[in-house]
Coordinates of C-alpha atoms in Angstrom, one line a residue:
X196 CA 13.0 -10.5 -8.1
X197 CA 9.8 -11.9 -7.1
X198 CA 9.7 -9.6 -3.6
X199 CA 10.5 -6.5 -5.7
X200 CA 7.9 -7.1 -8.4
X201 CA 5.1 -7.7 -5.2
X202 CA 6.4 -4.6 -3.5
X203 CA 5.9 -2.6 -6.8
X204 CA 2.4 -4.1 -7.0
X205 CA 1.8 -3.0 -3.6
X206 CA 3.0 0.5 -4.1
X207 CA 0.5 1.0 -6.8
X208 CA -2.4 -0.6 -4.9
X209 CA -1.2 1.9 -2.0
X210 CA -1.4 4.8 -4.5
X211 CA -4.7 3.6 -5.5
X212 CA -5.8 3.8 -1.9
X213 CA -4.6 7.0 -1.3
X214 CA -5.8 8.4 -4.6
X215 CA -9.5 7.1 -3.8
X216 CA -9.3 8.6 -0.1
X217 CA -8.1 11.9 -0.8
X218 CA -9.5 12.9 -4.6
X219 CA -12.5 10.6 -5.1
X220 CA -13.9 9.4 -2.0
X221 CA -17.2 9.1 -3.1
X222 CA -16.8 6.5 -5.8
X223 CA -13.1 4.9 -5.0
X224 CA -11.9 1.9 -3.1
X225 CA -11.6 3.9 0.1
X226 CA -15.5 4.1 0.4
X227 CA -15.6 0.4 1.8
X228 CA -13.5 2.0 4.9
X229 CA -16.0 2.5 8.0
X230 CA -13.9 4.9 9.6
X231 CA -10.6 7.1 9.3
X232 CA -9.3 4.6 11.7
X233 CA -9.5 1.7 9.5
X234 CA -8.1 3.9 6.9
X235 CA -5.1 4.5 8.6
X236 CA -4.5 1.0 9.9
X237 CA -5.0 -0.2 6.4
X238 CA -2.4 2.4 5.2
X239 CA 0.1 1.7 7.2
X240 CA 0.1 -2.1 7.4
X241 CA 0.0 -1.7 3.4
X242 CA 3.0 0.8 3.5
X243 CA 5.1 -1.6 6.2
X244 CA 4.5 -4.6 4.0
X245 CA 5.2 -2.8 0.9
X246 CA 8.7 -1.4 2.3
X247 CA 9.6 -5.0 3.6
X248 CA 9.0 -6.8 0.0
X249 CA 11.2 -3.9 -1.7
X250 CA 13.8 -4.0 0.9
X251 CA 14.1 -7.6 1.1
X252 CA 13.8 -7.9 -2.7
X253 CA 16.7 -5.0 -3.2
X254 CA 18.6 -6.8 -0.8
X255 CA 18.5 -10.2 -2.0
X256 CA 19.7 -8.9 -5.2
X257 CA 22.8 -7.6 -4.2
X258 CA 23.5 -10.3 -1.6

């Protein structure tokens, strides 16, 4: 259950990063990214870790 909670939290954090990059790039969290490459790498790693936590949390719930 802890993995599911962390996965949901990271899903919200990922949504915040995406929102600030696309909607509010001047005042959001995305202003800290120095280049598009760092944004893409951060997004990929955050998404992979989120998927891992959600999958392991769901799997441990049923098995």
